[in-house]
């Protein structure tokens, strides 16, 4: 590029600060309009006239991925965004003076926290003052639910090394068993995965919708961005639990920044209190939606317990008949696999947690425990074992479940019912071997009992959910989430028409929680059922009251001498004088 062209290219960074101070939404709208006018192109655009380089916060001028737009496009975008007239005059000056260094940009108090990504920024503090209310937010025209930073490749980011270093340090801070400058215990693998997901979603939002060119964890130091992100979730109709999970993750990131050198700034303490207040008010203003079986059934997301049991039982019988008639093929093996998976999820057992089903290993596996958080050298993991071949006896032990830490590492274990044991034993033979030979390369294997369509274990919960829903629809059911089977089971066990079955306490133990959690989370008919039972019981109580013989009424007749407003007393008893009027008399003469 010639020197003249370099002089004609000016970076939108710091021009007429007094005019732009506080106009962050206008700047963002300006960049969006520029993108639409240039059809979202990120390479050098053709232009015969003077050019302007549209640069976001802190992006280096030499980065080739920044769009270059003509002055005409900039002026049209500024007029559409209704920016002050002084800014338009600035562009007129640029037209007349190509070598001018007058440029546009973000205000310093908003740009400072993330202007220049660095592993250890010099000024480590949050932006103040903190927003006192959430800004109004409307979903952008290019809204995409998959807005996370990992939804699209981010290798073009110039400072991706800084982001990777931040994530590595934050992971070590959160997951180290002994981190004495961290509040609370270490994050487990699943908790860290959720935190990592929340971080990348927030950074992706800042990158795609706030035009932050190089997102790093320094963005969590900007309270205006956090407030705008919460408003974005509210506009998208996301649940309060989803938003509160992000705010909890943001507090963890702030505590990590506090642990770094220079992290003792008072703004961090204020920021943690601000995030906690925001979370409490989000929970209050966005209540959890009430669910009931009838509403879920109308929405096509609920099946009654009898219908679900009959559907799974029919799949078991059909898979066994097809295996006998057609022999061991990939299709018949997959049908038996699906029937065994469904039988493990519901019908034969109290609904075990899906995480336990996904991590269940086959009896032939002899390697170490596959749970990422296990530190016991002798642990065998969540295992299905065969204790006897004749008669056939199978045993399941689940040392790794959600409440293992709260229960003092108590193991959930039980013998498998005979019908389910026979189905699992048949599947673990030739059918499972046929699936492994079809999906995997020679020498590869899968240690888990159940596998996806590629011969791999259901490591991600979302994969098992989609797999189950597609299978359920193929069998004539509804696309119900497999975790909803736990609500279906509890709804039947707690109903007034519950059939004979396991004890509630024992079933709750296999499900990995307690009966109290049934009432709080799983029993969606808990309050209306108790209220109706109370009203129904009142009718028999009323009838019993009517049939009983009332006691004789006392004689309350007063003599004419005493039928007055006051009690007659003698002069000697004047000190003990009392009024016989009730407290409700408002016309009493206090004199």
XYZ file of C-alpha atoms in Angstrom:
591
model
C 0.000 0.000 0.000
C 1.436 3.359 -0.981
C 2.025 6.130 1.517
C -0.803 8.170 0.067
C -3.228 5.278 0.519
C -1.965 4.764 4.067
C -2.630 8.403 4.813
C -6.109 8.055 3.393
C -6.876 5.054 5.638
C -7.750 6.211 9.146
C -8.637 3.997 12.091
C -11.945 4.547 13.928
C -10.531 4.760 17.407
C -10.484 8.140 19.257
C -12.265 11.108 17.675
C -14.317 13.815 19.287
C -14.454 11.953 22.580
C -16.647 14.611 24.123
C -19.295 14.018 21.441
C -19.210 10.230 21.640
C -18.937 9.849 25.409
C -21.764 7.566 26.491
C -22.866 6.713 22.931
C -21.845 3.059 22.965
C -25.172 1.802 21.527
C -24.856 4.323 18.679
C -21.368 3.060 17.884
C -22.532 -0.547 17.896
C -25.478 0.302 15.694
C -23.105 2.148 13.388
C -20.912 -0.920 12.963
C -23.940 -3.168 12.343
C -25.230 -0.799 9.678
C -21.793 -0.704 8.071
C -21.737 -4.502 8.024
C -25.146 -4.659 6.370
C -24.247 -2.024 3.813
C -21.108 -3.964 2.894
C -22.941 -7.339 2.982
C -20.943 -8.524 6.019
C -17.691 -8.764 4.062
C -14.568 -8.868 6.217
C -11.950 -8.385 3.491
C -10.748 -5.238 1.747
C -13.589 -3.682 -0.207
C -13.160 -2.007 -3.527
C -13.415 1.759 -3.428
C -12.268 4.518 -5.736
C -12.412 7.201 -3.085
C -10.781 7.723 0.285
C -11.178 4.738 2.662
C -11.860 4.338 6.355
C -10.831 1.290 8.339
C -13.582 0.166 10.749
C -11.667 -1.056 13.794
C -13.193 -2.406 16.956
C -11.944 -1.932 20.471
C -8.209 -2.478 20.601
C -7.778 -4.213 17.239
C -4.466 -3.624 15.591
C -4.631 -1.473 12.448
C -2.501 -3.964 10.533
C -4.932 -6.860 11.008
C -6.181 -7.847 7.526
C -9.556 -9.143 8.767
C -10.892 -5.679 9.531
C -13.352 -4.371 6.969
C -12.376 -1.325 4.964
C -15.341 0.772 3.895
C -15.616 3.920 1.863
C -16.416 7.336 3.258
C -19.789 7.241 1.522
C -20.739 4.076 3.407
C -19.587 5.599 6.691
C -21.597 8.747 6.192
C -24.732 6.804 5.285
C -24.293 4.606 8.370
C -23.794 7.628 10.632
C -26.952 9.266 9.362
C -28.954 6.089 9.940
C -27.588 5.848 13.489
C -28.490 9.492 14.238
C -25.118 10.358 15.740
C -24.322 13.986 16.670
C -23.741 16.454 13.881
C -20.195 17.051 15.124
C -19.273 13.527 14.065
C -20.556 14.165 10.554
C -18.449 17.341 10.435
C -15.452 15.230 11.425
C -15.927 13.133 8.312
C -16.160 16.279 6.241
C -12.780 17.275 7.675
C -11.412 13.858 6.689
C -12.644 14.361 3.141
C -10.770 17.655 2.937
C -7.667 16.483 4.826
C -6.798 12.872 3.902
C -3.775 12.863 6.186
C -5.840 13.798 9.238
C -5.570 11.498 12.227
C -9.051 12.340 13.501
C -10.770 9.029 14.225
C -13.886 7.616 15.858
C -13.921 5.194 18.769
C -15.366 3.950 21.987
C -15.302 6.065 25.162
C -12.310 5.349 27.359
C -14.320 4.335 30.439
C -15.976 1.553 28.437
C -12.997 0.611 26.303
C -10.449 0.418 29.103
C -11.178 -3.054 30.538
C -10.754 -4.868 27.219
C -8.937 -2.464 24.930
C -5.659 -4.350 24.857
C -5.933 -8.045 25.819
C -3.159 -9.072 28.142
C -2.551 -12.039 30.453
C -1.801 -9.587 33.286
C -3.373 -6.183 32.641
C -1.800 -3.249 34.431
C -5.082 -1.735 35.618
C -6.965 -4.632 37.211
C -10.362 -3.319 38.234
C -14.002 -3.382 37.221
C -15.716 -0.605 35.351
C -17.552 1.798 37.618
C -20.135 3.011 38.291
C -22.106 -0.219 38.159
C -25.391 -0.117 36.232
C -28.331 0.523 38.538
C -30.841 -1.069 36.136
C -30.774 -3.382 33.159
C -30.725 -1.716 29.737
C -33.510 -2.414 27.298
C -32.570 -4.997 24.721
C -34.226 -6.223 21.540
C -32.989 -9.308 19.761
C -30.832 -8.369 16.770
C -32.001 -9.255 13.295
C -29.173 -11.766 12.908
C -29.967 -13.488 16.233
C -28.623 -17.016 16.393
C -29.151 -19.354 19.322
C -25.687 -20.808 18.727
C -23.844 -17.604 19.487
C -21.066 -19.167 21.555
C -17.483 -18.440 20.664
C -16.879 -22.120 19.901
C -19.877 -22.297 17.571
C -17.673 -20.714 14.906
C -13.914 -20.996 14.396
C -12.042 -18.316 16.307
C -8.504 -18.960 15.076
C -8.619 -15.642 13.226
C -8.505 -13.855 16.582
C -5.174 -12.130 16.888
C -4.977 -12.494 20.660
C -6.302 -16.048 20.900
C -3.160 -17.015 22.821
C -4.214 -14.628 25.592
C -7.657 -16.220 25.746
C -6.187 -19.702 25.891
C -3.820 -18.631 28.667
C -6.701 -17.082 30.605
C -8.799 -20.234 30.263
C -5.884 -22.425 31.378
C -5.265 -20.331 34.476
C -8.968 -20.131 35.293
C -9.336 -23.899 34.946
C -6.393 -24.538 37.256
C -7.789 -22.076 39.786
C -11.229 -23.732 39.700
C -10.295 -27.424 39.572
C -7.145 -27.683 41.719
C -7.970 -29.850 44.759
C -6.101 -27.489 47.086
C -6.353 -23.839 46.052
C -6.251 -21.890 49.291
C -6.957 -18.511 47.691
C -10.201 -19.911 46.258
C -13.478 -19.892 48.135
C -15.098 -23.314 48.399
C -14.182 -26.746 47.094
C -12.783 -27.627 43.686
C -15.051 -27.846 40.651
C -15.806 -31.323 39.396
C -15.504 -32.193 35.725
C -19.174 -31.583 35.026
C -19.206 -28.259 36.890
C -16.150 -27.105 34.974
C -17.749 -28.068 31.658
C -20.772 -25.937 32.525
C -18.546 -23.008 33.553
C -16.496 -23.286 30.374
C -19.700 -23.323 28.326
C -20.981 -20.182 30.054
C -17.674 -18.369 29.473
C -17.618 -19.111 25.747
C -21.283 -18.156 25.355
C -20.619 -14.769 26.932
C -17.470 -14.184 24.893
C -19.306 -15.230 21.734
C -22.060 -12.734 22.489
C -19.493 -9.972 22.945
C -17.735 -10.977 19.746
C -20.782 -11.362 17.476
C -23.233 -8.800 18.850
C -21.069 -6.243 20.683
C -18.330 -6.220 18.017
C -15.524 -6.946 20.478
C -12.778 -8.087 18.160
C -10.574 -9.952 20.637
C -12.671 -11.456 23.465
C -10.804 -12.508 26.595
C -11.736 -12.998 30.232
C -11.094 -9.287 30.764
C -14.622 -8.756 29.429
C -15.954 -10.050 32.749
C -14.548 -6.877 34.292
C -17.053 -4.794 32.325
C -20.315 -4.542 34.279
C -22.129 -2.790 31.367
C -21.431 -5.789 29.134
C -22.704 -8.183 31.797
C -25.878 -6.126 32.225
C -26.441 -6.086 28.458
C -25.865 -9.840 28.286
C -28.488 -10.484 30.984
C -30.949 -8.264 29.087
C -30.113 -10.243 25.956
C -31.071 -13.497 27.709
C -34.297 -11.996 29.022
C -35.213 -10.809 25.513
C -34.453 -14.292 24.171
C -36.870 -15.817 26.695
C -34.281 -17.872 28.550
C -35.085 -19.213 32.010
C -33.930 -17.627 35.242
C -31.912 -20.769 36.014
C -29.946 -20.295 32.794
C -29.183 -16.653 33.647
C -28.283 -17.417 37.262
C -25.835 -20.093 36.103
C -24.047 -17.435 34.064
C -23.975 -14.998 37.000
C -22.536 -17.738 39.217
C -19.845 -18.347 36.592
C -19.146 -14.598 36.411
C -18.567 -14.520 40.174
C -16.067 -17.372 39.825
C -14.206 -15.450 37.125
C -14.075 -12.335 39.318
C -12.668 -14.360 42.223
C -10.010 -15.659 39.843
C -9.126 -12.085 38.875
C -8.986 -11.227 42.589
C -6.351 -13.919 43.114
C -4.031 -12.337 40.562
C -1.474 -9.617 41.463
C -3.257 -6.304 41.832
C -6.625 -7.933 42.333
C -7.314 -6.269 45.666
C -9.131 -3.309 44.125
C -12.344 -2.387 46.011
C -14.318 -2.617 42.772
C -14.087 -6.425 42.903
C -15.894 -6.567 46.240
C -18.550 -4.217 44.901
C -18.764 -6.271 41.717
C -19.380 -9.528 43.598
C -22.145 -7.872 45.622
C -23.607 -6.385 42.433
C -23.692 -9.798 40.735
C -25.295 -11.405 43.788
C -27.990 -8.721 43.907
C -28.605 -9.129 40.182
C -29.002 -12.888 40.613
C -31.511 -12.504 43.451
C -33.611 -10.041 41.472
C -33.505 -12.216 38.360
C -34.808 -15.147 40.414
C -37.576 -12.934 41.821
C -38.693 -11.352 38.556
C -38.327 -14.453 36.358
C -40.035 -17.223 38.344
C -39.660 -20.823 37.295
C -42.527 -21.846 34.999
C -44.987 -24.212 36.636
C -45.331 -27.598 34.953
C -48.055 -30.175 35.250
C -48.591 -33.504 33.445
C -51.689 -32.268 31.627
C -49.928 -29.205 30.220
C -46.893 -31.253 29.191
C -49.132 -33.888 27.587
C -50.931 -31.192 25.592
C -47.521 -29.907 24.450
C -46.445 -33.410 23.392
C -43.757 -33.773 26.065
C -45.325 -36.243 28.496
C -46.298 -39.916 28.557
C -48.085 -41.642 31.402
C -46.314 -44.432 33.270
C -48.571 -47.270 31.940
C -48.150 -46.125 28.348
C -44.381 -45.834 28.682
C -44.060 -49.267 30.314
C -46.147 -50.903 27.574
C -44.096 -49.184 24.856
C -40.769 -50.353 26.307
C -42.087 -53.854 26.928
C -43.243 -54.070 23.302
C -39.778 -53.015 22.122
C -38.179 -55.758 24.249
C -40.429 -58.478 22.821
C -40.012 -57.245 19.256
C -36.209 -57.123 19.474
C -36.070 -60.664 20.834
C -38.437 -61.976 18.125
C -36.454 -60.284 15.351
C -33.229 -61.706 16.726
C -34.660 -65.212 16.619
C -36.160 -64.834 13.144
C -33.458 -62.841 11.329
C -30.370 -63.693 13.331
C -27.618 -61.320 14.402
C -27.429 -58.366 12.010
C -26.533 -54.738 12.511
C -30.216 -53.775 12.418
C -31.412 -56.414 14.877
C -28.427 -55.730 17.151
C -29.209 -52.013 17.207
C -32.869 -52.760 18.024
C -31.836 -54.941 20.954
C -29.379 -52.269 22.124
C -32.156 -49.658 22.085
C -34.563 -51.944 23.926
C -31.957 -52.655 26.620
C -31.196 -48.934 26.959
C -34.898 -48.116 27.324
C -35.394 -50.914 29.858
C -32.515 -49.551 31.930
C -33.969 -46.044 31.787
C -37.523 -46.979 32.809
C -39.784 -49.937 33.611
C -37.548 -52.536 35.320
C -35.720 -50.191 37.710
C -36.522 -46.949 39.498
C -35.250 -44.367 36.994
C -31.491 -44.269 37.530
C -29.688 -41.032 36.728
C -28.731 -40.775 33.078
C -25.142 -39.931 34.020
C -24.884 -43.338 35.692
C -26.356 -45.121 32.667
C -23.991 -43.317 30.295
C -20.920 -44.232 32.369
C -21.851 -47.897 32.964
C -19.017 -50.171 31.782
C -19.288 -53.769 30.587
C -18.324 -56.728 32.804
C -15.311 -57.521 30.596
C -13.672 -54.142 31.181
C -10.595 -54.449 33.408
C -9.042 -51.009 33.069
C -8.986 -48.133 35.564
C -12.028 -46.119 36.537
C -13.127 -43.883 33.673
C -14.725 -41.188 35.801
C -12.650 -38.004 35.311
C -12.845 -36.991 38.999
C -12.059 -40.377 40.525
C -8.904 -40.526 42.639
C -9.385 -43.971 44.182
C -6.799 -46.403 42.749
C -8.988 -49.447 43.483
C -12.243 -47.976 42.133
C -13.897 -49.975 39.359
C -16.265 -47.201 38.327
C -19.939 -47.527 37.523
C -20.028 -51.166 36.522
C -22.362 -53.907 35.364
C -21.034 -57.262 36.544
C -22.096 -60.878 36.177
C -22.022 -62.698 39.505
C -23.361 -66.021 38.230
C -24.023 -67.579 34.841
C -26.341 -70.344 36.059
C -28.621 -69.151 37.369
C -28.006 -65.811 35.692
C -27.308 -63.098 38.274
C -26.186 -59.558 37.450
C -25.152 -56.778 39.772
C -24.867 -53.001 39.297
C -22.690 -50.766 41.444
C -22.664 -46.986 41.077
C -19.969 -45.322 43.186
C -20.099 -42.171 41.027
C -23.448 -40.444 41.222
C -24.548 -36.877 41.815
C -24.906 -37.112 45.612
C -21.910 -39.376 46.246
C -20.057 -36.595 48.063
C -23.064 -35.669 50.225
C -23.659 -39.317 51.104
C -20.101 -39.853 52.282
C -19.171 -41.770 49.094
C -21.961 -44.295 49.682
C -22.351 -46.627 46.698
C -25.691 -47.300 45.018
C -25.750 -51.018 44.269
C -28.407 -53.651 43.624
C -29.023 -56.944 41.846
C -30.585 -56.683 38.407
C -34.098 -58.181 37.991
C -34.144 -61.469 36.111
C -35.987 -60.216 33.004
C -33.667 -57.246 32.594
C -30.613 -59.402 33.318
C -31.609 -61.829 30.566
C -32.077 -58.970 28.085
C -28.716 -57.398 28.977
C -26.934 -60.748 28.853
C -28.290 -61.434 25.360
C -27.312 -57.978 24.119
C -23.779 -58.119 25.579
C -23.068 -61.229 23.503
C -23.172 -61.409 19.719
C -25.328 -58.283 19.122
C -22.908 -55.922 20.852
C -19.953 -57.536 19.101
C -21.683 -57.010 15.752
C -22.178 -53.327 16.507
C -18.526 -52.858 17.486
C -17.318 -54.588 14.329
C -19.606 -52.426 12.220
C -18.824 -49.044 13.755
C -15.218 -49.265 14.949
C -11.915 -50.049 13.307
C -10.143 -53.333 13.924
C -8.592 -53.290 17.387
C -10.787 -50.466 18.698
C -13.372 -51.113 21.370
C -15.883 -49.316 23.572
C -15.827 -49.972 27.327
C -19.360 -48.685 27.905
C -22.492 -50.823 27.867
C -24.413 -48.451 25.596
C -23.079 -46.668 22.512
C -24.216 -44.160 19.914
C -24.529 -44.674 16.161
C -20.748 -44.395 15.788
C -19.831 -47.034 18.335
C -18.825 -44.497 20.996
C -20.140 -44.097 24.493
C -22.704 -41.419 25.277
C -20.112 -39.117 26.821
C -22.259 -36.001 26.338
C -25.697 -35.928 27.931
C -27.183 -34.074 24.954
C -26.255 -36.954 22.625
C -28.157 -39.461 24.742
C -31.142 -37.108 24.986
C -31.420 -36.737 21.214
C -30.873 -40.475 20.703
C -33.630 -41.364 23.198
C -36.098 -38.855 21.762
C -35.646 -40.122 18.201
C -36.075 -43.727 19.360
C -39.186 -42.868 21.362
C -40.800 -41.131 18.392
C -39.957 -44.086 16.134
C -41.861 -46.345 18.548
C -44.972 -44.155 18.420
C -44.201 -42.059 21.489
C -43.570 -38.355 21.948
C -40.181 -36.552 21.960
C -39.954 -36.617 25.741
C -36.666 -35.935 27.458
C -35.284 -39.136 29.057
C -34.760 -37.307 32.352
C -38.529 -36.717 32.388
C -38.945 -40.431 33.111
C -38.056 -39.633 36.709
C -40.987 -37.207 36.956
C -43.283 -39.764 35.320
C -42.298 -42.390 37.885
C -42.659 -40.063 40.880
C -46.002 -38.773 39.595
C -47.383 -42.327 39.548
C -45.907 -43.339 42.908
C -47.253 -40.243 44.667
C -50.692 -40.267 43.038
C -53.841 -41.387 44.867
C -54.195 -44.287 42.401
C -50.623 -45.597 42.793
C -50.293 -49.362 42.317
C -48.332 -51.673 44.588
C -44.619 -51.215 44.065
C -41.326 -50.347 45.731
C -41.108 -48.262 48.862
C -40.664 -44.567 48.223
C -37.516 -44.376 50.312
C -35.867 -47.313 48.527
C -36.842 -46.041 45.082
C -35.483 -42.602 45.916
C -32.209 -44.231 47.012
C -31.803 -45.958 43.634
C -32.656 -42.682 41.890
C -29.841 -40.998 43.828
C -31.760 -38.576 46.038
C -34.365 -38.539 48.840
C -38.145 -38.513 49.221
C -37.957 -34.835 50.218
C -36.574 -34.076 46.780
C -39.562 -35.877 45.287
C -41.863 -33.333 46.895
C -39.652 -30.370 45.983
C -38.578 -31.102 42.406
C -40.089 -34.244 40.898
C -43.704 -34.416 42.101
C -45.457 -31.859 39.898
C -48.860 -32.659 41.472
C -47.666 -32.290 45.062
C -49.476 -29.072 46.016
C -52.755 -29.525 44.072
C -53.060 -33.149 45.212
C -52.581 -32.299 48.891
C -55.022 -29.424 48.612
C -57.682 -31.587 46.950
C -57.177 -34.413 49.442
C -57.650 -31.930 52.283
C -60.877 -30.576 50.790
C -62.205 -34.105 50.170
C -61.343 -35.096 53.726
C -63.245 -32.147 55.115
C -66.542 -33.623 53.884
C -66.197 -36.761 56.008
C -65.075 -34.587 58.928
C -68.165 -32.410 58.553
C -70.447 -35.454 58.406
C -68.858 -36.817 61.592
C -69.433 -33.495 63.315
C -73.104 -33.509 62.324
C -73.646 -37.063 63.564
C -72.157 -36.376 66.979
C -74.464 -35.237 69.842
C -73.690 -31.652 70.802
C -73.387 -30.896 74.544
C -76.190 -29.074 76.323
C -76.046 -25.339 75.823
C -75.445 -23.301 79.000
C -78.203 -21.017 80.327
C -77.106 -17.508 79.410
C -80.318 -15.760 80.597
C -79.563 -12.645 82.704
C -81.794 -11.201 85.413
C -83.461 -7.872 84.772
C -81.511 -6.287 87.608
C -78.188 -7.143 86.016
C -79.234 -6.495 82.409
C -77.420 -3.203 82.274
C -74.232 -1.790 80.890
C -72.248 -2.072 84.147
C -71.866 -4.344 87.141
C -73.262 -2.990 90.435
C -70.649 -2.851 93.146
C -70.533 -1.496 96.641
C -68.435 1.433 97.749
C -65.942 -0.901 99.417
C -65.470 -2.734 96.178
C -65.034 0.405 94.106
C -61.351 -0.287 93.675
C -62.209 -3.557 91.969
C -64.746 -2.008 89.661
C -64.791 -3.592 86.148
C -66.818 -2.770 83.116
C -68.966 -5.515 81.650
C -68.918 -3.952 78.206
C -66.909 -5.779 75.518
C -63.741 -4.392 73.992
C -65.605 -3.830 70.751
C -67.863 -1.153 72.222
C -66.712 2.089 70.696
C -69.217 4.333 72.504
C -67.975 3.596 76.021
C -67.681 6.637 78.288
C -64.180 6.560 79.694
C -65.055 9.270 82.219
